[in-house]
C-alpha positions as semicolon CSV with decimal commas, in nm:
position;residue;x (nm);y (nm);z (nm)
1;X;-2,619;-0,639;-0,277
2;X;-2,240;-0,688;-0,290
3;X;-2,085;-0,934;-0,048
4;X;-1,787;-0,763;0,113
5;X;-1,717;-1,030;0,370
6;X;-1,362;-1,167;0,379
7;X;-1,287;-1,438;0,127
8;X;-1,336;-1,751;0,334
9;X;-1,378;-1,993;0,050
10;X;-1,211;-2,322;-0,026
11;X;-1,082;-2,125;-0,326
12;X;-0,787;-1,993;-0,125
13;X;-0,704;-2,291;0,090
14;X;-0,360;-2,401;-0,033
15;X;-0,426;-2,774;0,005
16;X;-0,750;-2,773;-0,194
17;X;-0,699;-2,995;-0,502
18;X;-0,962;-2,796;-0,694
19;X;-0,770;-2,470;-0,660
20;X;-0,628;-2,347;-0,995
21;X;-0,247;-2,335;-0,999
22;X;-0,253;-1,963;-1,071
23;X;-0,458;-1,900;-0,758
24;X;-0,228;-2,115;-0,544
25;X;0,048;-1,865;-0,619
26;X;-0,142;-1,600;-0,424
27;X;-0,043;-1,799;-0,114
28;X;0,303;-1,707;0,016
29;X;0,385;-2,062;0,126
30;X;0,320;-2,188;-0,228
31;X;0,563;-1,930;-0,366
32;X;0,818;-2,014;-0,095
33;X;0,820;-2,380;-0,196
34;X;0,952;-2,282;-0,541
35;X;1,281;-2,168;-0,383
36;X;1,420;-2,520;-0,326
37;X;1,767;-2,451;-0,466
38;X;1,777;-2,078;-0,409
39;X;2,140;-1,969;-0,359
40;X;2,059;-1,723;-0,075
41;X;1,913;-1,873;0,240
42;X;2,049;-1,733;0,566
43;X;2,212;-1,407;0,661
44;X;2,081;-1,244;0,344
45;X;1,812;-0,992;0,265
46;X;1,680;-1,202;-0,024
47;X;1,583;-1,521;0,161
48;X;1,315;-1,747;0,012
49;X;1,063;-1,617;0,267
50;X;1,127;-1,252;0,176
51;X;1,134;-1,330;-0,197
52;X;0,795;-1,502;-0,170
53;X;0,654;-1,219;0,041
54;X;0,746;-0,981;-0,243
55;X;0,550;-1,198;-0,489
56;X;0,840;-1,383;-0,648
57;X;0,868;-1,745;-0,752
58;X;1,200;-1,912;-0,830
59;X;1,240;-2,013;-1,194
60;X;1,607;-2,091;-1,253
61;X;1,748;-2,138;-1,600
62;X;2,053;-2,331;-1,719
63;X;2,317;-2,069;-1,639
64;X;2,098;-1,852;-1,418
65;X;2,029;-2,017;-1,082
66;X;1,894;-1,696;-0,928
67;X;1,613;-1,602;-1,168
68;X;1,297;-1,497;-0,986
69;X;0,970;-1,387;-1,145
70;X;0,674;-1,208;-0,995
71;X;0,379;-1,444;-1,030
72;X;0,156;-1,143;-1,089
73;X;0,331;-0,889;-1,315
74;X;0,565;-1,154;-1,463
75;X;0,871;-0,932;-1,414
76;X;1,186;-1,148;-1,412
77;X;1,492;-1,043;-1,215
78;X;1,830;-1,211;-1,190
79;X;2,175;-1,124;-1,063
80;X;2,058;-1,105;-0,703
81;X;2,309;-0,999;-0,438
82;X;2,278;-1,110;-0,073
83;X;2,195;-0,756;0,039
84;X;1,918;-0,699;-0,221
85;X;1,579;-0,636;-0,062
86;X;1,318;-0,825;-0,269
87;X;1,036;-0,576;-0,212
88;X;1,258;-0,277;-0,293
89;X;1,385;-0,446;-0,610
90;X;1,031;-0,537;-0,714
91;X;0,911;-0,179;-0,663
92;X;1,213;-0,040;-0,849
93;X;1,178;-0,267;-1,154
94;X;0,798;-0,298;-1,169
95;X;0,645;-0,007;-0,977
96;X;0,299;-0,056;-1,129
97;X;0,262;-0,418;-1,015
98;X;-0,081;-0,445;-0,849
99;X;0,038;-0,724;-0,620
100;X;0,300;-0,511;-0,445
101;X;0,041;-0,236;-0,405
102;X;-0,184;-0,465;-0,197
103;X;-0,249;-0,341;0,153
104;X;-0,355;-0,681;0,289
105;X;-0,291;-1,051;0,239
106;X;-0,474;-1,235;-0,037
107;X;-0,654;-1,445;0,225
108;X;-0,805;-1,127;0,369
109;X;-0,951;-1,000;0,041
110;X;-1,322;-1,005;-0,018
111;X;-1,441;-1,215;-0,307
112;X;-1,505;-0,901;-0,509
113;X;-1,156;-0,763;-0,434
114;X;-0,992;-1,094;-0,519
115;X;-1,172;-1,133;-0,851
116;X;-1,094;-0,774;-0,948
117;X;-0,728;-0,828;-0,861
118;X;-0,710;-1,157;-1,048
119;X;-0,864;-0,993;-1,353
120;X;-0,562;-0,759;-1,357
121;X;-0,325;-1,057;-1,333
122;X;-0,495;-1,225;-1,629
123;X;-0,479;-0,902;-1,833
124;X;-0,105;-0,875;-1,767
125;X;-0,051;-1,239;-1,860
126;X;-0,255;-1,211;-2,181
127;X;-0,071;-0,894;-2,280
128;X;0,264;-1,071;-2,239
129;X;0,145;-1,376;-2,435
130;X;0,010;-1,160;-2,716
131;X;0,332;-0,958;-2,731
132;X;0,530;-1,282;-2,761
133;X;0,305;-1,403;-3,045
134;X;0,330;-1,070;-3,225
135;X;0,711;-1,072;-3,193
136;X;0,727;-1,428;-3,324
137;X;0,499;-1,338;-3,616
138;X;0,704;-1,029;-3,703
139;X;1,027;-1,229;-3,697
140;X;0,877;-1,493;-3,925
141;X;0,733;-1,224;-4,156
142;X;1,073;-1,059;-4,182
143;X;1,232;-1,394;-4,275
144;X;0,967;-1,460;-4,540
145;X;1,002;-1,105;-4,676
146;X;1,378;-1,154;-4,705
147;X;1,327;-1,484;-4,890
148;X;1,080;-1,321;-5,130
149;X;1,322;-1,036;-5,199
150;X;1,596;-1,290;-5,275
151;X;1,364;-1,470;-5,517
152;X;1,286;-1,140;-5,686
153;X;1,659;-1,066;-5,731
154;X;1,713;-1,404;-5,896
155;X;1,463;-1,328;-6,171
């Protein structure tokens, strides 16, 4: 028998020290706390609260103080304008993101729903990691191939 009761486990209590970091990001307040130095705070559509509600975390870079990334689909967006609506931007740039398709809060998911959803997050993350490794390998292979061709010319 499948348990479809709401997920009332310590697994989704934000203060639980045993909660994996990746699962903490399902909690909006955890995502909000990443927006410490966010350039848009009041009188804007893209406030930290609205950014977090749309699934974003703040991950600024050296020359890019407004980089935000969806914790789920890993889509990074920058160049935010005060009038940009975070949910609209997320849907426009990553329409297939399972997180923005959710009809209820993570805390309201059943255990089965949560685990199925998190499996999708892990698949997306692994796909991105593998793509990065493949790209790195191909770049290195191209460099080695070029070096070998140069050696062949010298002979």
